[in-house]
Short mmCIF file of C-alpha atoms in Angstrom, two decimals:
data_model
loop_
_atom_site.label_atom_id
_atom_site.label_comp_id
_atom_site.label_asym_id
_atom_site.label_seq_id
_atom_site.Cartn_x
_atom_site.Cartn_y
_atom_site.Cartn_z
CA UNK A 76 -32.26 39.79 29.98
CA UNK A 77 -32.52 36.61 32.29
CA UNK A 78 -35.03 35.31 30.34
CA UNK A 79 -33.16 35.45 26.70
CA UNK A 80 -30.64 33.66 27.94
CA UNK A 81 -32.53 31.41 29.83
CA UNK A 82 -34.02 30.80 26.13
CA UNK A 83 -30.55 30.55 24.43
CA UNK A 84 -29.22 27.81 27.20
CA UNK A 85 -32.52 26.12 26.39
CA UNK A 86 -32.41 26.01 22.58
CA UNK A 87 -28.53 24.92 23.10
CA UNK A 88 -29.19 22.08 25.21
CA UNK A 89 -32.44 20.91 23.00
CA UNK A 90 -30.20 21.00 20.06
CA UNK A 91 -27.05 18.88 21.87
CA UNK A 92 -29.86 16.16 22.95
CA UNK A 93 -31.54 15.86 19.23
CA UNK A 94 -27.53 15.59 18.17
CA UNK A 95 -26.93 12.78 20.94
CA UNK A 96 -30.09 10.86 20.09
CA UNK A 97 -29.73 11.31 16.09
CA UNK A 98 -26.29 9.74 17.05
CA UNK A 99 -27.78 6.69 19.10
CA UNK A 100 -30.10 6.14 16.82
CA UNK A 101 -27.20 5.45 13.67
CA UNK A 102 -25.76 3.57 16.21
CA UNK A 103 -28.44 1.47 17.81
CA UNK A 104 -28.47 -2.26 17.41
CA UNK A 105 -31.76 -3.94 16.80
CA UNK A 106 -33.00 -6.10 20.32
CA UNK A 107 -33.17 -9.60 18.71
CA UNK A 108 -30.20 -11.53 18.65
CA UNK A 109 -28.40 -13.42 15.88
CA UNK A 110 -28.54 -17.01 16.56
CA UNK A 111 -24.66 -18.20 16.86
CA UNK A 112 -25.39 -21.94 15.67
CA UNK A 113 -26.24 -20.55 12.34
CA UNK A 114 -23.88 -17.78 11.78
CA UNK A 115 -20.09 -16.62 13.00
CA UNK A 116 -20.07 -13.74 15.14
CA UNK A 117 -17.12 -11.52 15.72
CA UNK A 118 -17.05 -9.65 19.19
CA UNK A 119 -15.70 -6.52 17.93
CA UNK A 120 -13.81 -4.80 14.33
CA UNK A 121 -10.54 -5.64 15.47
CA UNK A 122 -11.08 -9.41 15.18
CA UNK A 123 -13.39 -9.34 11.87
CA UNK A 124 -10.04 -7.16 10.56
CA UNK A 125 -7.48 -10.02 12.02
CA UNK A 126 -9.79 -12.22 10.32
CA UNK A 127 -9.48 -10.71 7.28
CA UNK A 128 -5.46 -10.25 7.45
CA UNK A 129 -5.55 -14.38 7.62
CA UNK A 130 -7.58 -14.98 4.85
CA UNK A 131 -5.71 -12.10 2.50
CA UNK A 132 -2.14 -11.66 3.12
CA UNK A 133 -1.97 -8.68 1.43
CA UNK A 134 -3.86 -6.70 3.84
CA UNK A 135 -1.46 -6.89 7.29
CA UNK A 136 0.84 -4.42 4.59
CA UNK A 137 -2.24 -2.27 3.72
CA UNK A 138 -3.68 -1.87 7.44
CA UNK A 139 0.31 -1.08 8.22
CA UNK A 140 0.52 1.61 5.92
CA UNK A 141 -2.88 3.30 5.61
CA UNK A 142 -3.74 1.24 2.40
CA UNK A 143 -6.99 0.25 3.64
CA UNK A 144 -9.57 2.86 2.45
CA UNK A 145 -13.63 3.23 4.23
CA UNK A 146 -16.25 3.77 1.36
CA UNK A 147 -19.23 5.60 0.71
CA UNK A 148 -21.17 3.04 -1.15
CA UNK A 149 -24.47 2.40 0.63
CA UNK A 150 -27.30 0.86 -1.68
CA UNK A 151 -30.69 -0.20 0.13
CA UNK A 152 -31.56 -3.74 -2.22
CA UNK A 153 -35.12 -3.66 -3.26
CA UNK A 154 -37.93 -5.79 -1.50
CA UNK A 155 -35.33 -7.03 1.43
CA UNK A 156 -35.63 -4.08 3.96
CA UNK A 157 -31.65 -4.21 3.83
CA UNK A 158 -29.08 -2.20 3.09
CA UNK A 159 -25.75 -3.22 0.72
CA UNK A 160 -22.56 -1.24 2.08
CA UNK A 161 -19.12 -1.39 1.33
CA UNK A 162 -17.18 -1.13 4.06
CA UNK A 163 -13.31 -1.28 3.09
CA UNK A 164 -11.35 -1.42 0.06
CA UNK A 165 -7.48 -1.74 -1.39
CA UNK A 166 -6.65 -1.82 -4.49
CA UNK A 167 -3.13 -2.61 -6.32
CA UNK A 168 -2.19 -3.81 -10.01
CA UNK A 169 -4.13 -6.36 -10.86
CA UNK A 170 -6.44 -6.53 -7.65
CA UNK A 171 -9.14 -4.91 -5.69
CA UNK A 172 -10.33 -5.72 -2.65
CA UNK A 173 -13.39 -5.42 -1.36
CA UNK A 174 -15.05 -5.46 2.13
CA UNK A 175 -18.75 -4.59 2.34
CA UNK A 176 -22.00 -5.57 4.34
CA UNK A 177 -25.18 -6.93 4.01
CA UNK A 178 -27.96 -5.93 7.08
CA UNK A 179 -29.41 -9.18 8.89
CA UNK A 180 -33.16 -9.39 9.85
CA UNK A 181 -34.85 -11.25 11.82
CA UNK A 182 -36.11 -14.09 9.78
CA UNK A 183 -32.62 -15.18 8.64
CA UNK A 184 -31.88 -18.89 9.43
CA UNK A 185 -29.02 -19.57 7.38
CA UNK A 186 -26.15 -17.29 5.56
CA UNK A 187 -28.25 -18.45 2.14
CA UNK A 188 -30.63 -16.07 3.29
CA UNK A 189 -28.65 -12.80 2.95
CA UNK A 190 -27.83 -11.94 -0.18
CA UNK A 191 -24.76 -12.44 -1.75
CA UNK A 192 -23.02 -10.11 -4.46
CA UNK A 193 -21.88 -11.68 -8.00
CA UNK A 194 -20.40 -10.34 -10.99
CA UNK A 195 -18.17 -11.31 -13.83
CA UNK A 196 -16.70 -8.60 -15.93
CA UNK A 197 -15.17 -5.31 -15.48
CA UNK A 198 -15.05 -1.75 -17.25
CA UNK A 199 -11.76 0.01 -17.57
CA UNK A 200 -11.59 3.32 -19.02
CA UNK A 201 -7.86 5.22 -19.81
CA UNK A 202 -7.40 8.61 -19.05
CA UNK A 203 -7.54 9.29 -22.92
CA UNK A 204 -11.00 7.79 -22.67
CA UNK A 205 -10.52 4.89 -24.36
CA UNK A 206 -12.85 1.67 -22.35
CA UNK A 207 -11.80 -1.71 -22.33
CA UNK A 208 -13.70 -4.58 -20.59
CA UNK A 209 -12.10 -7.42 -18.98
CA UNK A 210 -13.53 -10.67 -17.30
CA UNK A 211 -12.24 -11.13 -13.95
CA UNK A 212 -11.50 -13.95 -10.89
CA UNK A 213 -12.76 -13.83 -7.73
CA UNK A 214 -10.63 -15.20 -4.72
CA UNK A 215 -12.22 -15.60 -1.40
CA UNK A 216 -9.45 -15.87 0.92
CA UNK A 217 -7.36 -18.47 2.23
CA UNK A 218 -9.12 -20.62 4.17
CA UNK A 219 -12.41 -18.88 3.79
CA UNK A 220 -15.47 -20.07 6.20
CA UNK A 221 -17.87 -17.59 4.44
CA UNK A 222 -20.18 -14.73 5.76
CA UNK A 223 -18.85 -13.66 9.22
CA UNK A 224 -21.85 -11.70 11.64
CA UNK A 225 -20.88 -8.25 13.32
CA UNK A 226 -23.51 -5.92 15.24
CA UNK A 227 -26.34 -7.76 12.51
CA UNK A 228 -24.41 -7.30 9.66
CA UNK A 229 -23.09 -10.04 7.20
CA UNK A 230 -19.78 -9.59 6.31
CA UNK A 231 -18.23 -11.30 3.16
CA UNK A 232 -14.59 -10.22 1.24
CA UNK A 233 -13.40 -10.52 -1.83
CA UNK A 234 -10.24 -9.95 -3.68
CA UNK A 235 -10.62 -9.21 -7.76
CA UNK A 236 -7.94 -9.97 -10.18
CA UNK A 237 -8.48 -8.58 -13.91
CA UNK A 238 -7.40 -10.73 -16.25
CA UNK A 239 -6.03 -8.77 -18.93
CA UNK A 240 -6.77 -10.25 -22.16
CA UNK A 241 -5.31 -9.65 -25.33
CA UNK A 242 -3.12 -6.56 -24.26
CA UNK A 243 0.14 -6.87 -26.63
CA UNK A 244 2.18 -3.93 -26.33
CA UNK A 245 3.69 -1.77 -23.46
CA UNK A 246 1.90 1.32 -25.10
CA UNK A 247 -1.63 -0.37 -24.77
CA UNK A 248 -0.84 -1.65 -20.73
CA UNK A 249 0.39 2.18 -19.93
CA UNK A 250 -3.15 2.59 -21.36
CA UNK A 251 -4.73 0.38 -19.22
CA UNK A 252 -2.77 1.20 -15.82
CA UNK A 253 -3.44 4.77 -16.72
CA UNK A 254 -7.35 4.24 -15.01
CA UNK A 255 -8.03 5.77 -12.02
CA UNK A 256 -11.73 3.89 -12.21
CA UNK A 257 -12.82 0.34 -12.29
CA UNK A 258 -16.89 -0.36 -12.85
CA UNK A 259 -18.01 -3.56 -11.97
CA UNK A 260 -20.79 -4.66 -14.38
CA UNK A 261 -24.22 -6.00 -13.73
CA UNK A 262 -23.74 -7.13 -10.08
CA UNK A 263 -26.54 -9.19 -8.97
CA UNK A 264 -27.34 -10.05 -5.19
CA UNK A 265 -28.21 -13.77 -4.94
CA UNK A 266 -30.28 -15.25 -2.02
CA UNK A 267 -32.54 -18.10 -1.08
CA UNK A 268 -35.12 -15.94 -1.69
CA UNK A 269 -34.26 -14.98 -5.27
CA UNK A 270 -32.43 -12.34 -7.22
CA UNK A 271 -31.60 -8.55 -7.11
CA UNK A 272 -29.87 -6.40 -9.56
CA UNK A 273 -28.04 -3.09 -9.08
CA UNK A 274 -26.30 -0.19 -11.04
CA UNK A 275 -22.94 -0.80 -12.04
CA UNK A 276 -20.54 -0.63 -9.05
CA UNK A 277 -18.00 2.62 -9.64
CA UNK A 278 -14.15 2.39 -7.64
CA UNK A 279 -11.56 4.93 -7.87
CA UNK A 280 -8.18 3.21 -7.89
CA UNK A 281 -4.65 4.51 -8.01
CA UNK A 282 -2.99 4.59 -11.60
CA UNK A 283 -0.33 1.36 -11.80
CA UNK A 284 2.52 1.44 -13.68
CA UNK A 285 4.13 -1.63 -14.02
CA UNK A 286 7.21 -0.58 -15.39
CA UNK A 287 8.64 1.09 -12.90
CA UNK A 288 8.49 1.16 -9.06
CA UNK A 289 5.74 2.07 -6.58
CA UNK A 290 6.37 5.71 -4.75
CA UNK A 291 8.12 4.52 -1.42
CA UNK A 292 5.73 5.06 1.65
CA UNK A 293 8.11 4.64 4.47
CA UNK A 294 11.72 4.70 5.20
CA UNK A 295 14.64 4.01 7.60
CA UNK A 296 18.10 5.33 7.47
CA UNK A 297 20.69 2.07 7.76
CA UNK A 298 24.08 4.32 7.15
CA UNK A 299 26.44 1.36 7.04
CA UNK A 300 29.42 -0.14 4.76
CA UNK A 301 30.29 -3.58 3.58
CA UNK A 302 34.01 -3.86 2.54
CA UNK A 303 34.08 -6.05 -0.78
CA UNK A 304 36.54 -8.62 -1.50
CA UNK A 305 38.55 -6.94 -4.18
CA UNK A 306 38.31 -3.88 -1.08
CA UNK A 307 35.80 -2.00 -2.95
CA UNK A 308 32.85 -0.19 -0.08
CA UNK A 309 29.50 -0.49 -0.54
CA UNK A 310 27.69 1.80 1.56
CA UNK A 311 23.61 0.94 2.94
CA UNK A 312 22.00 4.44 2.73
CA UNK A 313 18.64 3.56 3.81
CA UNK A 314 15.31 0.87 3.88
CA UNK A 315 12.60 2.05 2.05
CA UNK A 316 9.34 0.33 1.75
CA UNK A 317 6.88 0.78 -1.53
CA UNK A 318 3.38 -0.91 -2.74
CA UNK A 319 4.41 -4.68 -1.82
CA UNK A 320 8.22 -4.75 -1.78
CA UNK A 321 11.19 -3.61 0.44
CA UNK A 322 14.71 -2.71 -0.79
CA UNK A 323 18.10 -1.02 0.72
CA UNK A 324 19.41 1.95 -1.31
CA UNK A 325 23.15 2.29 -2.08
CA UNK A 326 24.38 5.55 -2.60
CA UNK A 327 27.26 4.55 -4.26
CA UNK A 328 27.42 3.31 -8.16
CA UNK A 329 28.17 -0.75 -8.30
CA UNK A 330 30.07 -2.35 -10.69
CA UNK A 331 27.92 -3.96 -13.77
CA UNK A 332 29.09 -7.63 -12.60
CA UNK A 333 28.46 -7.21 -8.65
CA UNK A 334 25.01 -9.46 -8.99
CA UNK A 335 23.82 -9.72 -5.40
CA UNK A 336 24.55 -10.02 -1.71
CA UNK A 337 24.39 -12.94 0.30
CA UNK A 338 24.11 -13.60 4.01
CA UNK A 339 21.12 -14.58 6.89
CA UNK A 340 17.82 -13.33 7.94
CA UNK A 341 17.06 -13.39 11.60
CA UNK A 342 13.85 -13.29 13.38
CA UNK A 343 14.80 -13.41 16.66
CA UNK A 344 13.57 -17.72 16.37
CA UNK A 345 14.82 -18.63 13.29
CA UNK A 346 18.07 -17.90 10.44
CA UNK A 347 17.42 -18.63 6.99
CA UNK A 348 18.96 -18.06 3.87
CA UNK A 349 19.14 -13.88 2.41
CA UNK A 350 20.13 -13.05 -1.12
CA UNK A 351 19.95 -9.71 -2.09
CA UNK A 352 19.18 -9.29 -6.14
CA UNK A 353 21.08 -6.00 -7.04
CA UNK A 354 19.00 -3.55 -9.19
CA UNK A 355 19.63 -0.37 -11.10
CA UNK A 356 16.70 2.32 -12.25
CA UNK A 357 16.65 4.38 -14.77
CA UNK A 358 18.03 7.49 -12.49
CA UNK A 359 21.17 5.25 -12.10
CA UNK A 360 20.25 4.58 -8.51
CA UNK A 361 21.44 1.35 -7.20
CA UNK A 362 19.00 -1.03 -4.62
CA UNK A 363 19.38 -4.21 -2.87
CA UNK A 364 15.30 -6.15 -3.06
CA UNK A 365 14.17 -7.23 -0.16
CA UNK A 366 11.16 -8.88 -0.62
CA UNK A 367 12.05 -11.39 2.48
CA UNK A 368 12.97 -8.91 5.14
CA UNK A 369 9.62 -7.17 4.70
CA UNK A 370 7.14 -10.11 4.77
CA UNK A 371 9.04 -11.27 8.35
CA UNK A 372 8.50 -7.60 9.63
CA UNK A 373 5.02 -7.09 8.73
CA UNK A 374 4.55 -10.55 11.01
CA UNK A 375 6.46 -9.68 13.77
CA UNK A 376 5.91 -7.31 16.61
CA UNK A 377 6.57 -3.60 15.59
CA UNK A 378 9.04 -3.42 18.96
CA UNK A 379 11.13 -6.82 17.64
CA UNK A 380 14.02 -5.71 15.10
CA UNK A 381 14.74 -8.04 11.98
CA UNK A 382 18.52 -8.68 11.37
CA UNK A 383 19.87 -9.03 8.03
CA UNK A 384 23.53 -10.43 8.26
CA UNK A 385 25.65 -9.74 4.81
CA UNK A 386 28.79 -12.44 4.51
CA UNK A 387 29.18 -12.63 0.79
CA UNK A 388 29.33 -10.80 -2.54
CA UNK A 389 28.22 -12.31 -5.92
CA UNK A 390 30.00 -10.99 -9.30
CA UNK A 391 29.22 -12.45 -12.42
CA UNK A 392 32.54 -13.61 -14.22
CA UNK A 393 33.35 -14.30 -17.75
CA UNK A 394 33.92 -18.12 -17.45
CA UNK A 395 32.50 -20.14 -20.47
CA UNK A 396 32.38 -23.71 -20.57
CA UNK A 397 31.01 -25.83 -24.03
CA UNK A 398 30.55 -29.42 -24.16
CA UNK A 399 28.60 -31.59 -27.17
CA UNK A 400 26.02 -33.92 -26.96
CA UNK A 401 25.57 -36.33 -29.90
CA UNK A 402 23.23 -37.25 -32.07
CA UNK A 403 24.03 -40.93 -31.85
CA UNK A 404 23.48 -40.67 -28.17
CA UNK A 405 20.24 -38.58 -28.51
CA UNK A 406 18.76 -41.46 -30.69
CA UNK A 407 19.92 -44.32 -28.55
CA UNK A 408 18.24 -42.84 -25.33
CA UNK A 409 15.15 -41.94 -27.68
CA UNK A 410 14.85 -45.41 -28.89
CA UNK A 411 14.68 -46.33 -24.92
CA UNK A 412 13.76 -43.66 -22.84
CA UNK A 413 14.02 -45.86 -19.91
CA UNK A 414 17.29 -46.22 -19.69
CA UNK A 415 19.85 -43.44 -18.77
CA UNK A 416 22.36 -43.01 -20.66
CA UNK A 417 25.68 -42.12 -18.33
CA UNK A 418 28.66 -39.76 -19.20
CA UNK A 419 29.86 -38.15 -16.18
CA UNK A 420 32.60 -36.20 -18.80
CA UNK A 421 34.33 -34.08 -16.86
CA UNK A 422 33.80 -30.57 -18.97
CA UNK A 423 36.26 -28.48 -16.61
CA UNK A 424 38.31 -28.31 -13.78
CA UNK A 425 40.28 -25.44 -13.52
CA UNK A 426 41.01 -23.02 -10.19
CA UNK A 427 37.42 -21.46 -9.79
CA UNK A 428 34.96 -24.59 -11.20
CA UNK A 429 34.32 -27.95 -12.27
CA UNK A 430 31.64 -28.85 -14.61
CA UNK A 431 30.34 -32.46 -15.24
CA UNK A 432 28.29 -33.40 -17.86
CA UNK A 433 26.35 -36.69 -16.45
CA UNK A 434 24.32 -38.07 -19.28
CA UNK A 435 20.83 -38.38 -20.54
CA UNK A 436 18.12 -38.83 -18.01
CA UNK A 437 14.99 -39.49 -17.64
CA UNK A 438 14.18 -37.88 -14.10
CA UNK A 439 11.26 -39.88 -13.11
CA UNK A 440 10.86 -37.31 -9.53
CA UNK A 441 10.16 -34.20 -12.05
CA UNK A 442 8.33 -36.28 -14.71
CA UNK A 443 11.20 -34.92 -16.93
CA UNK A 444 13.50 -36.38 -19.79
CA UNK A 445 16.85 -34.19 -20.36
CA UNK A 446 20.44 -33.32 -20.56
CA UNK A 447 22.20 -33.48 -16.71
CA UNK A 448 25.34 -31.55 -16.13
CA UNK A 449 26.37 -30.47 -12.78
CA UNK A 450 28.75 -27.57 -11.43
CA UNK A 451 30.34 -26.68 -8.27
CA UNK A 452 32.79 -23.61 -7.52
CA UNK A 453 35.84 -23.70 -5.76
CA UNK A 454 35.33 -20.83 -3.59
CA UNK A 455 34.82 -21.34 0.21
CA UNK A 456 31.54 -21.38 2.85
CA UNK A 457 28.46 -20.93 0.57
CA UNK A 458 26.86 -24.00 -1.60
CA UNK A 459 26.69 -23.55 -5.11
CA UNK A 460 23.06 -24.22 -5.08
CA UNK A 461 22.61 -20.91 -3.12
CA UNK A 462 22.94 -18.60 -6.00
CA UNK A 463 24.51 -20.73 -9.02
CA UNK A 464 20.63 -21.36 -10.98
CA UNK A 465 21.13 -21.19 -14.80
CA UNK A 466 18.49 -19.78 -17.53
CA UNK A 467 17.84 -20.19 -20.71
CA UNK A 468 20.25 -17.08 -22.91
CA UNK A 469 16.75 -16.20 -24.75
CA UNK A 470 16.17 -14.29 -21.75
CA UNK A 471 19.00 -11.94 -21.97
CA UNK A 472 18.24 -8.39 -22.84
CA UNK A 473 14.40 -8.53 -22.50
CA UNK A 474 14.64 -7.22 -19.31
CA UNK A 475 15.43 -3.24 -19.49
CA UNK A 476 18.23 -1.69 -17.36
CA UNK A 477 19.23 -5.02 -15.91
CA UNK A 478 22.22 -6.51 -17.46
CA UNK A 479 23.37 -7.83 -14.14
CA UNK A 480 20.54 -10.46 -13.97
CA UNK A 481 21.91 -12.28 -16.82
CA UNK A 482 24.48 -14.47 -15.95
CA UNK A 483 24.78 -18.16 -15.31
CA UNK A 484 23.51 -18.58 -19.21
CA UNK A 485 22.97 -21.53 -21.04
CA UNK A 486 22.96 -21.55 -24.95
CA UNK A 487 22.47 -24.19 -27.51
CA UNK A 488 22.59 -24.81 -31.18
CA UNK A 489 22.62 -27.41 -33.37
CA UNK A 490 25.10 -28.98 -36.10
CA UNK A 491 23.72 -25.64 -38.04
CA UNK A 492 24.57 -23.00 -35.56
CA UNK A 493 20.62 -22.43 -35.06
CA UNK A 494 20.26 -21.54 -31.72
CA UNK A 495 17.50 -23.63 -29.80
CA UNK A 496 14.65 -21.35 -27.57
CA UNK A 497 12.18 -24.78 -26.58
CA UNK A 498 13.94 -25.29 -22.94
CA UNK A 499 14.33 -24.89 -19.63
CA UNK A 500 16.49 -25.18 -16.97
CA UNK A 501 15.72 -27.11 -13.12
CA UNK A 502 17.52 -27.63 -10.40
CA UNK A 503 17.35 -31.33 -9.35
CA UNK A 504 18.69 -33.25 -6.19
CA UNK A 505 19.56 -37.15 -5.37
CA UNK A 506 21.93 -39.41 -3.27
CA UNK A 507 24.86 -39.11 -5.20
CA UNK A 508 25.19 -35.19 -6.85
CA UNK A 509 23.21 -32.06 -6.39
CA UNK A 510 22.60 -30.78 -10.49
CA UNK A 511 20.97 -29.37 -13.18
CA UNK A 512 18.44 -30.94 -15.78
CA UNK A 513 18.26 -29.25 -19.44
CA UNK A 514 14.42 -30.25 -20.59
CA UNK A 515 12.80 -29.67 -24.15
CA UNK A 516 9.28 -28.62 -24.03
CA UNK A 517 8.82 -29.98 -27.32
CA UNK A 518 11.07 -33.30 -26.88
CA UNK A 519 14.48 -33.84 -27.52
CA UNK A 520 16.46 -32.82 -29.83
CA UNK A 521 17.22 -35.36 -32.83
CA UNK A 522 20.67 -33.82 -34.06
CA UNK A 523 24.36 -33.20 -32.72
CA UNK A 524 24.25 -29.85 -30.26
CA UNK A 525 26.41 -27.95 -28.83
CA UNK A 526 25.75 -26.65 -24.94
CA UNK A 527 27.75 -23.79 -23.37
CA UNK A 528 27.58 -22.05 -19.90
CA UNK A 529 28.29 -18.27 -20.14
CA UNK A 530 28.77 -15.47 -17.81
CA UNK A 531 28.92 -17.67 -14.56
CA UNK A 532 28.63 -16.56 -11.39
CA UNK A 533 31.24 -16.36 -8.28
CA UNK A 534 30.78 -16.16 -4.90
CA UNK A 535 33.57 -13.98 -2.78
CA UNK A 536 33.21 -13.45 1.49
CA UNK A 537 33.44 -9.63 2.17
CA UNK A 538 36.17 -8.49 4.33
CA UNK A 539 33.72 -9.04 7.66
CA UNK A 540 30.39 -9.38 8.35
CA UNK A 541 27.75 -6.57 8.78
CA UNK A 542 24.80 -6.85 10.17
CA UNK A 543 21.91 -4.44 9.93
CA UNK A 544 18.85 -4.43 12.17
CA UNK A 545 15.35 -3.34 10.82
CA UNK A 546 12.23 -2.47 12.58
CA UNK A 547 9.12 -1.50 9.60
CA UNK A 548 9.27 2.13 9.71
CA UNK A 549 6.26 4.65 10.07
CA UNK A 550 4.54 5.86 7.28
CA UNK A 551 5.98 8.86 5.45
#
């Protein structure tokens, strides 16, 4: 009896040593050391990863929430004695990033010795099995130094961005987002010492819609109220973070006109500037963006707490202002561009604006010939450069479920009520008046036109302050 379990304990502890050494062995380093005049070395993961989060932004959000996937891909390459591995990926949209590994040996002098993985096009197949092939861009990270050397591997990163050619209608991107696969096609391993080709590389990504929303990963209750001016209560349900973006959802429904809210951001060393675009999805659920508030928390410490201060409400009116410009002086300032042609017409003045129209300019700091008006409102504590930007009206209902985004419109037409689409809109700055510059992308308009300024914005304090700490919350 003694002896059969004398057997037993032996076979046990024969099979916990082959385990343990099976184990070292994976593990086992090689005894030669990499020569650190010819190659970066990283002491441990932690600081090839922080490396990594400073060359691709992206990636402090996907390390915080779980983003950041390990692979399986392991490929030996043919007639190196080394072994291809990816190591990490992410992917989101129009981007996939990619980690992986090449092994060192000995003989390597110089990274151009390890070989070095190219590619140009991609394979996209839909879920209805329909393939489409894209050619792609390849960005190595901001401030990139190259290969990086941990435990006598070569690291080198990569983020991919499809370029989606020739995709015309929503139907056809649903199509496209639909993939849960992306091949890349022929890659080819490049060294000093020649070429090596591979199969096609197979990831599994997560299906992107564009038009709606990421699933939220985390959130935070807020449960707080802001008091309005005209004593209507918005109430902050909760911070909820998704794929790349941050918002506050209200739980109450907001008036079609109540545009955004306006305050600071505080990081505990700095205030700047918050201004919270109001948006509306298709389940009627109301959100305050904020794309701000997350990128400061995802670069502070996870103890620190954000605070987003809320002082003012924006509400889009329906104020209209119209002014002409003439064709006589459109052909005067053609005839020399060189020379400005002043107005400063007073357009309005009335209790909540005045508008100025201030000639025809050519605005030699933006390389830019145009129409110059400028506007200021009447209403107290916030610069009308804060929120009061204009667009072109050609914009207006192109973007689904959200009215409230067009305002501060600018329409013109000519002598034949044809209304122009060939401009833009820019903010400009000088010594004498903050304003606005109305450029032609295809020159200057040779007839009599007629400008108005529709559905203008107003800026109103709320009853008092509220401010609303934020720490990143965990993942769902």
């Amino acid at each position: 009896m003694g002896t059969k379990r004398n057997k037993i304990i032996i076979g046990i502890l024969l099979l916990v040593g082959f385990v343990i050494y099976t184990q070292f062995e994976k593990s086992a380093e090689p005894t030669w050391k990499v020569n650190d005049e010819n190659f970066v070395l990283m002491k441990d993961w932690e600081e090839l990863m922080d490396m990594e989060k400073s060359k691709f932004s992206d990636l402090k959000f996907a390390d915080r929430f779980k983003l950041l996937k390990n692979s399986q891909i392991s490929i030996p390459l043919a007639n190196n004695q080394r072994k291809f591995q990816v190591e990490r990926t992410y992917n989101f949209g129009q981007q996939l990033y990619i980690l992986y590994s090449v092994d060192l040996v000995e003989r390597d002098k110089v990274e151009g010795d390890i070989p070095r993985m190219s590619f140009n096009q991609v394979e996209i197949t839909s879920k209805k099995g329909k393939t489409f092939h894209f050619p792609i861009d390849i960005y190595e990270g901001e401030g990139s130094i190259g290969g990086v050397v941990h435990k006598h591997k070569l690291y080198r990163s990569m983020m991919i961005h499809i370029q989606y050619d020739n995709i015309e209608t929503d139907e056809a991107w649903k199509e496209v987002f639909s993939s849960e696969k992306v091949k890349l096609l022929n890659p080819t391993f490049t060294s000093n010492k020649g070429k090596t080709k591979i199969d096609n590389l197979t990831f599994t990504v997560k299906p992107h819609n564009v038009f709606e929303a990421p699933p939220v990963l985390a959130t935070a209750t807020i449960d707080k109220s802001l008091v309005l001016f005209n004593d209507k209560k918005i109430h902050l349900e909760k911070f909820e973070v998704y794929q790349m973006g941050s918002r506050i959802k209200l739980n109450s429904k907001i008036d079609k006109n109540l545009v955004s809210l306006f305050g600071t951001i505080e990081n505990g060393q700095s205030n700047y500037t918050l201004h919270t675009d109001i948006t509306e999805n298709e389940d009627s659920d109301y959100y305050m963006e904020t794309y701000s508030a997350l990128d400061e928390l995802l670069n502070m410490n996870k103890s620190d707490p954000l605070k987003l201060s809320f002082t003012h409400s924006i509400h889009r009116t329906d104020k209209s202002y119209a002014f002409s410009v003439s064709k006589q002086d459109l052909e005067q300032f053609a005839s020399n561009p060189e020379k400005d042609i002043k107005k400063n017409e007073v357009i309005a003045d009335d209790t909540d604006f005045k508008v100025v129209y201030r000639g025809i300019e050519n605005d030699v700091s933006n390389n830019e010939k145009g129409i110059r008006f400028s506007i200021e409102s009447k209403v107290e504590n916030v610069g009308h450069d804060e929120y009061l930007y204009f667009q072109p009206n050609y914009n207006e209902n192109r973007t689904q479920n959200e009215e409230r985004f067009m305002n501060n419109l600018v329409t013109i037409k000519n002598s034949s009520g044809e209304t122009l689409q060939n401009f833009d809109v820019m903010q400009t700055y000088d010594s004498e008046q903050s304003g606005f510059l109305l450029f032609f992308h295809e020159g200057l308009p040779k007839d009599n036109i007629t400008i108005t300024f529709s559905k203008l914005t107003q800026v109103y304090p709320l009853k008092e302050k509220v401010v609303v700490p934020l720490k990143l919350p965990s993942v769902n």
